[in-house]
Amino acid sequence: MEMEERIVVNPKIMVGKPIIKGTRIPVDAILKRLADGMSISDILEEYPNITEEDIRAVLTYVSEVIAGEQIIPMVETA
């Protein structure tokens, strides 16, 4: 599964913050935990409904946004 399938933006969920698909876990929450020194294993214990691939997708998303190469478009809502 590619990063674009794991990280989504929907203005009706978490005020449009990028989140891990199928959750209400924002990308910045995972990034903050990594920056605070939490291991991937610790994060997976805290959030048992996500996978290591989801965490790697967070890192890919953030690196591409910072590099100015990728922004996930918002999900259309009706």
PDB file of N, CA, C and O in Angstrom, chain B, residues numbered from 101:
ATOM      1  N   MET B 101       0.848  -1.174   0.000  1.00  0.00           N
ATOM      2  CA  MET B 101       0.000   0.000   0.000  1.00  0.00           C
ATOM      3  C   MET B 101       0.895   1.240   0.000  1.00  0.00           C
ATOM      4  O   MET B 101       1.842   1.334   0.781  1.00  0.00           O
ATOM      5  N   GLU B 102       0.589   2.166  -0.866  1.00  0.00           N
ATOM      6  CA  GLU B 102       1.398   3.371  -1.006  1.00  0.00           C
ATOM      7  C   GLU B 102       1.003   4.429   0.021  1.00  0.00           C
ATOM      8  O   GLU B 102      -0.068   4.365   0.626  1.00  0.00           O
ATOM      9  N   MET B 103       1.898   5.406   0.202  1.00  0.00           N
ATOM     10  CA  MET B 103       1.666   6.484   1.155  1.00  0.00           C
ATOM     11  C   MET B 103       0.335   7.175   0.896  1.00  0.00           C
ATOM     12  O   MET B 103      -0.383   7.506   1.839  1.00  0.00           O
ATOM     13  N   GLU B 104      -0.003   7.395  -0.371  1.00  0.00           N
ATOM     14  CA  GLU B 104      -1.238   8.099  -0.705  1.00  0.00           C
ATOM     15  C   GLU B 104      -2.475   7.314  -0.277  1.00  0.00           C
ATOM     16  O   GLU B 104      -3.549   7.894  -0.117  1.00  0.00           O
ATOM     17  N   GLU B 105      -2.336   6.011  -0.092  1.00  0.00           N
ATOM     18  CA  GLU B 105      -3.454   5.187   0.361  1.00  0.00           C
ATOM     19  C   GLU B 105      -3.526   5.110   1.879  1.00  0.00           C
ATOM     20  O   GLU B 105      -4.534   4.664   2.428  1.00  0.00           O
ATOM     21  N   ARG B 106      -2.476   5.534   2.561  1.00  0.00           N
ATOM     22  CA  ARG B 106      -2.425   5.455   4.020  1.00  0.00           C
ATOM     23  C   ARG B 106      -2.664   6.797   4.710  1.00  0.00           C
ATOM     24  O   ARG B 106      -3.170   6.837   5.831  1.00  0.00           O
ATOM     25  N   ILE B 107      -2.303   7.890   4.048  1.00  0.00           N
ATOM     26  CA  ILE B 107      -2.452   9.225   4.629  1.00  0.00           C
ATOM     27  C   ILE B 107      -3.523   9.963   3.839  1.00  0.00           C
ATOM     28  O   ILE B 107      -3.429  10.087   2.618  1.00  0.00           O
ATOM     29  N   VAL B 108      -4.542  10.453   4.540  1.00  0.00           N
ATOM     30  CA  VAL B 108      -5.647  11.140   3.876  1.00  0.00           C
ATOM     31  C   VAL B 108      -5.939  12.463   4.577  1.00  0.00           C
ATOM     32  O   VAL B 108      -5.590  12.676   5.738  1.00  0.00           O
ATOM     33  N   VAL B 109      -6.591  13.337   3.824  1.00  0.00           N
ATOM     34  CA  VAL B 109      -7.021  14.631   4.359  1.00  0.00           C
ATOM     35  C   VAL B 109      -8.503  14.764   4.050  1.00  0.00           C
ATOM     36  O   VAL B 109      -8.924  14.666   2.898  1.00  0.00           O
ATOM     37  N   ASN B 110      -9.280  14.988   5.089  1.00  0.00           N
ATOM     38  CA  ASN B 110     -10.717  15.177   4.933  1.00  0.00           C
ATOM     39  C   ASN B 110     -11.119  16.334   5.841  1.00  0.00           C
ATOM     40  O   ASN B 110     -10.910  16.258   7.051  1.00  0.00           O
ATOM     41  N   PRO B 111     -11.689  17.401   5.289  1.00  0.00           N
ATOM     42  CA  PRO B 111     -12.033  18.555   6.117  1.00  0.00           C
ATOM     43  C   PRO B 111     -13.029  18.234   7.227  1.00  0.00           C
ATOM     44  O   PRO B 111     -13.172  19.018   8.165  1.00  0.00           O
ATOM     45  N   LYS B 112     -13.712  17.108   7.141  1.00  0.00           N
ATOM     46  CA  LYS B 112     -14.683  16.732   8.174  1.00  0.00           C
ATOM     47  C   LYS B 112     -14.067  15.897   9.296  1.00  0.00           C
ATOM     48  O   LYS B 112     -14.737  15.584  10.280  1.00  0.00           O
ATOM     49  N   ILE B 113     -12.800  15.542   9.147  1.00  0.00           N
ATOM     50  CA  ILE B 113     -12.121  14.741  10.169  1.00  0.00           C
ATOM     51  C   ILE B 113     -10.903  15.508  10.656  1.00  0.00           C
ATOM     52  O   ILE B 113     -10.043  15.888   9.862  1.00  0.00           O
ATOM     53  N   MET B 114     -10.830  15.735  11.957  1.00  0.00           N
ATOM     54  CA  MET B 114      -9.689  16.420  12.590  1.00  0.00           C
ATOM     55  C   MET B 114      -9.397  17.769  11.924  1.00  0.00           C
ATOM     56  O   MET B 114      -8.239  18.150  11.755  1.00  0.00           O
ATOM     57  N   VAL B 115     -10.441  18.471  11.556  1.00  0.00           N
ATOM     58  CA  VAL B 115     -10.343  19.812  10.968  1.00  0.00           C
ATOM     59  C   VAL B 115      -9.445  19.828   9.727  1.00  0.00           C
ATOM     60  O   VAL B 115      -8.783  20.826   9.443  1.00  0.00           O
ATOM     61  N   GLY B 116      -9.431  18.720   9.002  1.00  0.00           N
ATOM     62  CA  GLY B 116      -8.669  18.675   7.758  1.00  0.00           C
ATOM     63  C   GLY B 116      -7.192  18.382   7.906  1.00  0.00           C
ATOM     64  O   GLY B 116      -6.443  18.494   6.935  1.00  0.00           O
ATOM     65  N   LYS B 117      -6.752  18.005   9.107  1.00  0.00           N
ATOM     66  CA  LYS B 117      -5.345  17.618   9.275  1.00  0.00           C
ATOM     67  C   LYS B 117      -5.099  16.294   8.551  1.00  0.00           C
ATOM     68  O   LYS B 117      -6.004  15.465   8.460  1.00  0.00           O
ATOM     69  N   PRO B 118      -3.893  16.088   8.039  1.00  0.00           N
ATOM     70  CA  PRO B 118      -3.570  14.774   7.473  1.00  0.00           C
ATOM     71  C   PRO B 118      -3.640  13.720   8.581  1.00  0.00           C
ATOM     72  O   PRO B 118      -3.093  13.910   9.667  1.00  0.00           O
ATOM     73  N   ILE B 119      -4.314  12.617   8.295  1.00  0.00           N
ATOM     74  CA  ILE B 119      -4.478  11.541   9.277  1.00  0.00           C
ATOM     75  C   ILE B 119      -4.126  10.203   8.635  1.00  0.00           C
ATOM     76  O   ILE B 119      -4.031  10.081   7.414  1.00  0.00           O
ATOM     77  N   ILE B 120      -3.936   9.210   9.491  1.00  0.00           N
ATOM     78  CA  ILE B 120      -3.777   7.848   9.009  1.00  0.00           C
ATOM     79  C   ILE B 120      -5.168   7.336   8.648  1.00  0.00           C
ATOM     80  O   ILE B 120      -6.088   7.384   9.465  1.00  0.00           O
ATOM     81  N   LYS B 121      -5.308   6.853   7.437  1.00  0.00           N
ATOM     82  CA  LYS B 121      -6.604   6.421   6.910  1.00  0.00           C
ATOM     83  C   LYS B 121      -7.278   5.417   7.841  1.00  0.00           C
ATOM     84  O   LYS B 121      -6.645   4.496   8.356  1.00  0.00           O
ATOM     85  N   GLY B 122      -8.576   5.620   8.042  1.00  0.00           N
ATOM     86  CA  GLY B 122      -9.355   4.723   8.874  1.00  0.00           C
ATOM     87  C   GLY B 122      -9.237   4.997  10.357  1.00  0.00           C
ATOM     88  O   GLY B 122      -9.760   4.247  11.181  1.00  0.00           O
ATOM     89  N   THR B 123      -8.537   6.090  10.701  1.00  0.00           N
ATOM     90  CA  THR B 123      -8.352   6.461  12.106  1.00  0.00           C
ATOM     91  C   THR B 123      -8.626   7.952  12.260  1.00  0.00           C
ATOM     92  O   THR B 123      -8.926   8.650  11.291  1.00  0.00           O
ATOM     93  N   ARG B 124      -8.517   8.413  13.471  1.00  0.00           N
ATOM     94  CA  ARG B 124      -8.536   9.848  13.740  1.00  0.00           C
ATOM     95  C   ARG B 124      -7.161  10.265  14.285  1.00  0.00           C
ATOM     96  O   ARG B 124      -7.046  11.223  15.050  1.00  0.00           O
ATOM     97  N   ILE B 125      -6.138   9.534  13.881  1.00  0.00           N
ATOM     98  CA  ILE B 125      -4.776   9.793  14.355  1.00  0.00           C
ATOM     99  C   ILE B 125      -4.083  10.714  13.362  1.00  0.00           C
ATOM    100  O   ILE B 125      -3.803  10.313  12.233  1.00  0.00           O
ATOM    101  N   PRO B 126      -3.803  11.963  13.783  1.00  0.00           N
ATOM    102  CA  PRO B 126      -3.141  12.890  12.863  1.00  0.00           C
ATOM    103  C   PRO B 126      -1.657  12.562  12.697  1.00  0.00           C
ATOM    104  O   PRO B 126      -1.002  12.051  13.605  1.00  0.00           O
ATOM    105  N   VAL B 127      -1.162  12.871  11.518  1.00  0.00           N
ATOM    106  CA  VAL B 127       0.247  12.678  11.185  1.00  0.00           C
ATOM    107  C   VAL B 127       1.144  13.338  12.230  1.00  0.00           C
ATOM    108  O   VAL B 127       2.150  12.759  12.640  1.00  0.00           O
ATOM    109  N   ASP B 128       0.783  14.545  12.660  1.00  0.00           N
ATOM    110  CA  ASP B 128       1.648  15.255  13.601  1.00  0.00           C
ATOM    111  C   ASP B 128       1.736  14.558  14.955  1.00  0.00           C
ATOM    112  O   ASP B 128       2.741  14.710  15.649  1.00  0.00           O
ATOM    113  N   ALA B 129       0.717  13.798  15.352  1.00  0.00           N
ATOM    114  CA  ALA B 129       0.782  13.072  16.626  1.00  0.00           C
ATOM    115  C   ALA B 129       1.856  11.989  16.571  1.00  0.00           C
ATOM    116  O   ALA B 129       2.601  11.793  17.532  1.00  0.00           O
ATOM    117  N   ILE B 130       1.929  11.293  15.446  1.00  0.00           N
ATOM    118  CA  ILE B 130       2.950  10.254  15.286  1.00  0.00           C
ATOM    119  C   ILE B 130       4.331  10.892  15.199  1.00  0.00           C
ATOM    120  O   ILE B 130       5.281  10.417  15.822  1.00  0.00           O
ATOM    121  N   LEU B 131       4.437  11.955  14.436  1.00  0.00           N
ATOM    122  CA  LEU B 131       5.720  12.638  14.283  1.00  0.00           C
ATOM    123  C   LEU B 131       6.228  13.154  15.627  1.00  0.00           C
ATOM    124  O   LEU B 131       7.417  13.040  15.924  1.00  0.00           O
ATOM    125  N   LYS B 132       5.338  13.719  16.439  1.00  0.00           N
ATOM    126  CA  LYS B 132       5.739  14.234  17.754  1.00  0.00           C
ATOM    127  C   LYS B 132       6.260  13.102  18.639  1.00  0.00           C
ATOM    128  O   LYS B 132       7.258  13.268  19.340  1.00  0.00           O
ATOM    129  N   ARG B 133       5.597  11.975  18.606  1.00  0.00           N
ATOM    130  CA  ARG B 133       6.054  10.859  19.430  1.00  0.00           C
ATOM    131  C   ARG B 133       7.435  10.371  18.989  1.00  0.00           C
ATOM    132  O   ARG B 133       8.279  10.050  19.826  1.00  0.00           O
ATOM    133  N   LEU B 134       7.659  10.315  17.695  1.00  0.00           N
ATOM    134  CA  LEU B 134       8.989   9.941  17.208  1.00  0.00           C
ATOM    135  C   LEU B 134      10.029  10.971  17.639  1.00  0.00           C
ATOM    136  O   LEU B 134      11.126  10.608  18.063  1.00  0.00           O
ATOM    137  N   ALA B 135       9.689  12.249  17.532  1.00  0.00           N
ATOM    138  CA  ALA B 135      10.614  13.317  17.931  1.00  0.00           C
ATOM    139  C   ALA B 135      10.902  13.271  19.427  1.00  0.00           C
ATOM    140  O   ALA B 135      11.992  13.636  19.866  1.00  0.00           O
ATOM    141  N   ASP B 136       9.922  12.820  20.210  1.00  0.00           N
ATOM    142  CA  ASP B 136      10.103  12.704  21.656  1.00  0.00           C
ATOM    143  C   ASP B 136      10.908  11.469  22.048  1.00  0.00           C
ATOM    144  O   ASP B 136      11.180  11.246  23.227  1.00  0.00           O
ATOM    145  N   GLY B 137      11.290  10.663  21.047  1.00  0.00           N
ATOM    146  CA  GLY B 137      12.133   9.508  21.320  1.00  0.00           C
ATOM    147  C   GLY B 137      11.409   8.184  21.434  1.00  0.00           C
ATOM    148  O   GLY B 137      12.029   7.168  21.746  1.00  0.00           O
ATOM    149  N   MET B 138      10.104   8.173  21.186  1.00  0.00           N
ATOM    150  CA  MET B 138       9.384   6.901  21.236  1.00  0.00           C
ATOM    151  C   MET B 138       9.831   6.019  20.077  1.00  0.00           C
ATOM    152  O   MET B 138      10.093   6.500  18.975  1.00  0.00           O
ATOM    153  N   SER B 139       9.911   4.743  20.343  1.00  0.00           N
ATOM    154  CA  SER B 139      10.239   3.795  19.276  1.00  0.00           C
ATOM    155  C   SER B 139       8.970   3.461  18.492  1.00  0.00           C
ATOM    156  O   SER B 139       7.855   3.725  18.941  1.00  0.00           O
ATOM    157  N   ILE B 140       9.165   2.883  17.326  1.00  0.00           N
ATOM    158  CA  ILE B 140       8.010   2.444  16.538  1.00  0.00           C
ATOM    159  C   ILE B 140       7.208   1.426  17.339  1.00  0.00           C
ATOM    160  O   ILE B 140       5.977   1.453  17.313  1.00  0.00           O
ATOM    161  N   SER B 141       7.879   0.540  18.041  1.00  0.00           N
ATOM    162  CA  SER B 141       7.184  -0.460  18.865  1.00  0.00           C
ATOM    163  C   SER B 141       6.326   0.197  19.934  1.00  0.00           C
ATOM    164  O   SER B 141       5.195  -0.224  20.178  1.00  0.00           O
ATOM    165  N   ASP B 142       6.870   1.239  20.578  1.00  0.00           N
ATOM    166  CA  ASP B 142       6.109   1.959  21.604  1.00  0.00           C
ATOM    167  C   ASP B 142       4.873   2.627  21.004  1.00  0.00           C
ATOM    168  O   ASP B 142       3.798   2.610  21.603  1.00  0.00           O
ATOM    169  N   ILE B 143       5.032   3.210  19.831  1.00  0.00           N
ATOM    170  CA  ILE B 143       3.904   3.870  19.169  1.00  0.00           C
ATOM    171  C   ILE B 143       2.842   2.840  18.803  1.00  0.00           C
ATOM    172  O   ILE B 143       1.649   3.093  18.966  1.00  0.00           O
ATOM    173  N   LEU B 144       3.268   1.687  18.313  1.00  0.00           N
ATOM    174  CA  LEU B 144       2.313   0.636  17.963  1.00  0.00           C
ATOM    175  C   LEU B 144       1.572   0.118  19.192  1.00  0.00           C
ATOM    176  O   LEU B 144       0.412  -0.281  19.089  1.00  0.00           O
ATOM    177  N   GLU B 145       2.221   0.118  20.344  1.00  0.00           N
ATOM    178  CA  GLU B 145       1.533  -0.255  21.583  1.00  0.00           C
ATOM    179  C   GLU B 145       0.505   0.796  21.965  1.00  0.00           C
ATOM    180  O   GLU B 145      -0.590   0.464  22.417  1.00  0.00           O
ATOM    181  N   GLU B 146       0.857   2.070  21.784  1.00  0.00           N
ATOM    182  CA  GLU B 146      -0.061   3.161  22.118  1.00  0.00           C
ATOM    183  C   GLU B 146      -1.237   3.222  21.144  1.00  0.00           C
ATOM    184  O   GLU B 146      -2.360   3.544  21.532  1.00  0.00           O
ATOM    185  N   TYR B 147      -0.969   2.912  19.886  1.00  0.00           N
ATOM    186  CA  TYR B 147      -1.992   2.940  18.835  1.00  0.00           C
ATOM    187  C   TYR B 147      -2.058   1.564  18.167  1.00  0.00           C
ATOM    188  O   TYR B 147      -1.516   1.391  17.075  1.00  0.00           O
ATOM    189  N   PRO B 148      -2.703   0.593  18.793  1.00  0.00           N
ATOM    190  CA  PRO B 148      -2.692  -0.770  18.249  1.00  0.00           C
ATOM    191  C   PRO B 148      -3.438  -0.939  16.925  1.00  0.00           C
ATOM    192  O   PRO B 148      -3.322  -1.979  16.277  1.00  0.00           O
ATOM    193  N   ASN B 149      -4.193   0.064  16.527  1.00  0.00           N
ATOM    194  CA  ASN B 149      -4.952  -0.045  15.275  1.00  0.00           C
ATOM    195  C   ASN B 149      -4.187   0.478  14.063  1.00  0.00           C
ATOM    196  O   ASN B 149      -4.755   0.559  12.974  1.00  0.00           O
ATOM    197  N   ILE B 150      -2.898   0.837  14.225  1.00  0.00           N
ATOM    198  CA  ILE B 150      -2.081   1.225  13.078  1.00  0.00           C
ATOM    199  C   ILE B 150      -0.935   0.224  12.923  1.00  0.00           C
ATOM    200  O   ILE B 150      -0.687  -0.603  13.799  1.00  0.00           O
ATOM    201  N   THR B 151      -0.247   0.322  11.791  1.00  0.00           N
ATOM    202  CA  THR B 151       0.841  -0.614  11.492  1.00  0.00           C
ATOM    203  C   THR B 151       2.163   0.141  11.341  1.00  0.00           C
ATOM    204  O   THR B 151       2.198   1.369  11.259  1.00  0.00           O
ATOM    205  N   GLU B 152       3.230  -0.625  11.309  1.00  0.00           N
ATOM    206  CA  GLU B 152       4.541  -0.027  11.057  1.00  0.00           C
ATOM    207  C   GLU B 152       4.553   0.668   9.694  1.00  0.00           C
ATOM    208  O   GLU B 152       5.191   1.707   9.529  1.00  0.00           O
ATOM    209  N   GLU B 153       3.854   0.098   8.732  1.00  0.00           N
ATOM    210  CA  GLU B 153       3.773   0.717   7.405  1.00  0.00           C
ATOM    211  C   GLU B 153       3.074   2.073   7.470  1.00  0.00           C
ATOM    212  O   GLU B 153       3.429   2.991   6.730  1.00  0.00           O
ATOM    213  N   ASP B 154       2.077   2.202   8.354  1.00  0.00           N
ATOM    214  CA  ASP B 154       1.418   3.498   8.541  1.00  0.00           C
ATOM    215  C   ASP B 154       2.417   4.535   9.067  1.00  0.00           C
ATOM    216  O   ASP B 154       2.426   5.680   8.615  1.00  0.00           O
ATOM    217  N   ILE B 155       3.243   4.130  10.011  1.00  0.00           N
ATOM    218  CA  ILE B 155       4.237   5.052  10.575  1.00  0.00           C
ATOM    219  C   ILE B 155       5.251   5.443   9.504  1.00  0.00           C
ATOM    220  O   ILE B 155       5.644   6.606   9.416  1.00  0.00           O
ATOM    221  N   ARG B 156       5.668   4.495   8.704  1.00  0.00           N
ATOM    222  CA  ARG B 156       6.597   4.815   7.613  1.00  0.00           C
ATOM    223  C   ARG B 156       5.936   5.741   6.594  1.00  0.00           C
ATOM    224  O   ARG B 156       6.599   6.606   6.023  1.00  0.00           O
ATOM    225  N   ALA B 157       4.640   5.567   6.363  1.00  0.00           N
ATOM    226  CA  ALA B 157       3.911   6.464   5.460  1.00  0.00           C
ATOM    227  C   ALA B 157       3.870   7.882   6.024  1.00  0.00           C
ATOM    228  O   ALA B 157       3.954   8.852   5.271  1.00  0.00           O
ATOM    229  N   VAL B 158       3.743   8.006   7.345  1.00  0.00           N
ATOM    230  CA  VAL B 158       3.794   9.325   7.992  1.00  0.00           C
ATOM    231  C   VAL B 158       5.127   9.992   7.680  1.00  0.00           C
ATOM    232  O   VAL B 158       5.163  11.159   7.289  1.00  0.00           O
ATOM    233  N   LEU B 159       6.217   9.260   7.850  1.00  0.00           N
ATOM    234  CA  LEU B 159       7.544   9.829   7.597  1.00  0.00           C
ATOM    235  C   LEU B 159       7.724  10.200   6.132  1.00  0.00           C
ATOM    236  O   LEU B 159       8.303  11.240   5.819  1.00  0.00           O
ATOM    237  N   THR B 160       7.236   9.364   5.243  1.00  0.00           N
ATOM    238  CA  THR B 160       7.314   9.672   3.812  1.00  0.00           C
ATOM    239  C   THR B 160       6.508  10.919   3.495  1.00  0.00           C
ATOM    240  O   THR B 160       6.978  11.801   2.777  1.00  0.00           O
ATOM    241  N   TYR B 161       5.297  10.994   4.028  1.00  0.00           N
ATOM    242  CA  TYR B 161       4.435  12.157   3.788  1.00  0.00           C
ATOM    243  C   TYR B 161       5.125  13.440   4.252  1.00  0.00           C
ATOM    244  O   TYR B 161       5.197  14.419   3.509  1.00  0.00           O
ATOM    245  N   VAL B 162       5.626  13.427   5.474  1.00  0.00           N
ATOM    246  CA  VAL B 162       6.260  14.624   6.031  1.00  0.00           C
ATOM    247  C   VAL B 162       7.491  15.013   5.223  1.00  0.00           C
ATOM    248  O   VAL B 162       7.693  16.195   4.945  1.00  0.00           O
ATOM    249  N   SER B 163       8.309  14.051   4.843  1.00  0.00           N
ATOM    250  CA  SER B 163       9.514  14.389   4.078  1.00  0.00           C
ATOM    251  C   SER B 163       9.155  14.971   2.720  1.00  0.00           C
ATOM    252  O   SER B 163       9.825  15.890   2.248  1.00  0.00           O
ATOM    253  N   GLU B 164       8.111  14.451   2.083  1.00  0.00           N
ATOM    254  CA  GLU B 164       7.714  14.978   0.781  1.00  0.00           C
ATOM    255  C   GLU B 164       7.064  16.356   0.891  1.00  0.00           C
ATOM    256  O   GLU B 164       7.263  17.207   0.024  1.00  0.00           O
ATOM    257  N   VAL B 165       6.295  16.576   1.940  1.00  0.00           N
ATOM    258  CA  VAL B 165       5.701  17.906   2.139  1.00  0.00           C
ATOM    259  C   VAL B 165       6.802  18.934   2.379  1.00  0.00           C
ATOM    260  O   VAL B 165       6.779  20.016   1.792  1.00  0.00           O
ATOM    261  N   ILE B 166       7.759  18.604   3.232  1.00  0.00           N
ATOM    262  CA  ILE B 166       8.849  19.537   3.523  1.00  0.00           C
ATOM    263  C   ILE B 166       9.668  19.817   2.272  1.00  0.00           C
ATOM    264  O   ILE B 166      10.102  20.947   2.049  1.00  0.00           O
ATOM    265  N   ALA B 167       9.877  18.797   1.464  1.00  0.00           N
ATOM    266  CA  ALA B 167      10.635  18.980   0.227  1.00  0.00           C
ATOM    267  C   ALA B 167       9.813  19.707  -0.836  1.00  0.00           C
ATOM    268  O   ALA B 167      10.342  20.085  -1.882  1.00  0.00           O
ATOM    269  N   GLY B 168       8.528  19.900  -0.572  1.00  0.00           N
ATOM    270  CA  GLY B 168       7.668  20.596  -1.521  1.00  0.00           C
ATOM    271  C   GLY B 168       7.280  19.750  -2.710  1.00  0.00           C
ATOM    272  O   GLY B 168       6.886  20.274  -3.752  1.00  0.00           O
ATOM    273  N   GLU B 169       7.390  18.425  -2.557  1.00  0.00           N
ATOM    274  CA  GLU B 169       7.139  17.534  -3.679  1.00  0.00           C
ATOM    275  C   GLU B 169       5.762  16.892  -3.656  1.00  0.00           C
ATOM    276  O   GLU B 169       5.299  16.397  -4.684  1.00  0.00           O
ATOM    277  N   GLN B 170       5.106  16.890  -2.522  1.00  0.00           N
ATOM    278  CA  GLN B 170       3.855  16.147  -2.424  1.00  0.00           C
ATOM    279  C   GLN B 170       2.943  16.797  -1.403  1.00  0.00           C
ATOM    280  O   GLN B 170       3.371  17.172  -0.311  1.00  0.00           O
ATOM    281  N   ILE B 171       1.707  16.920  -1.768  1.00  0.00           N
ATOM    282  CA  ILE B 171       0.676  17.289  -0.810  1.00  0.00           C
ATOM    283  C   ILE B 171      -0.525  16.419  -1.142  1.00  0.00           C
ATOM    284  O   ILE B 171      -0.964  16.368  -2.291  1.00  0.00           O
ATOM    285  N   ILE B 172      -1.047  15.743  -0.146  1.00  0.00           N
ATOM    286  CA  ILE B 172      -2.193  14.875  -0.366  1.00  0.00           C
ATOM    287  C   ILE B 172      -3.425  15.747  -0.554  1.00  0.00           C
ATOM    288  O   ILE B 172      -3.736  16.565   0.312  1.00  0.00           O
ATOM    289  N   PRO B 173      -4.134  15.587  -1.674  1.00  0.00           N
ATOM    290  CA  PRO B 173      -5.339  16.392  -1.878  1.00  0.00           C
ATOM    291  C   PRO B 173      -6.437  15.981  -0.909  1.00  0.00           C
ATOM    292  O   PRO B 173      -6.480  14.843  -0.442  1.00  0.00           O
ATOM    293  N   MET B 174      -7.321  16.926  -0.617  1.00  0.00           N
ATOM    294  CA  MET B 174      -8.429  16.643   0.277  1.00  0.00           C
ATOM    295  C   MET B 174      -9.390  15.659  -0.370  1.00  0.00           C
ATOM    296  O   MET B 174      -9.580  15.648  -1.587  1.00  0.00           O
ATOM    297  N   VAL B 175      -9.985  14.843   0.472  1.00  0.00           N
ATOM    298  CA  VAL B 175     -11.011  13.913   0.033  1.00  0.00           C
ATOM    299  C   VAL B 175     -12.266  14.720  -0.266  1.00  0.00           C
ATOM    300  O   VAL B 175     -12.651  15.592   0.513  1.00  0.00           O
ATOM    301  N   GLU B 176     -12.894  14.429  -1.385  1.00  0.00           N
ATOM    302  CA  GLU B 176     -14.133  15.133  -1.702  1.00  0.00           C
ATOM    303  C   GLU B 176     -15.229  14.630  -0.788  1.00  0.00           C
ATOM    304  O   GLU B 176     -15.365  13.427  -0.568  1.00  0.00           O
ATOM    305  N   THR B 177     -16.012  15.556  -0.254  1.00  0.00           N
ATOM    306  CA  THR B 177     -17.139  15.187   0.583  1.00  0.00           C
ATOM    307  C   THR B 177     -18.399  15.773  -0.013  1.00  0.00           C
ATOM    308  O   THR B 177     -18.397  16.864  -0.583  1.00  0.00           O
ATOM    309  N   ALA B 178     -19.453  15.037   0.130  1.00  0.00           N
ATOM    310  CA  ALA B 178     -20.717  15.517  -0.437  1.00  0.00           C
ATOM    311  C   ALA B 178     -21.646  15.987   0.641  1.00  0.00           C
ATOM    312  O   ALA B 178     -22.759  16.426   0.349  1.00  0.00           O
TER     313      ALA B 178
END
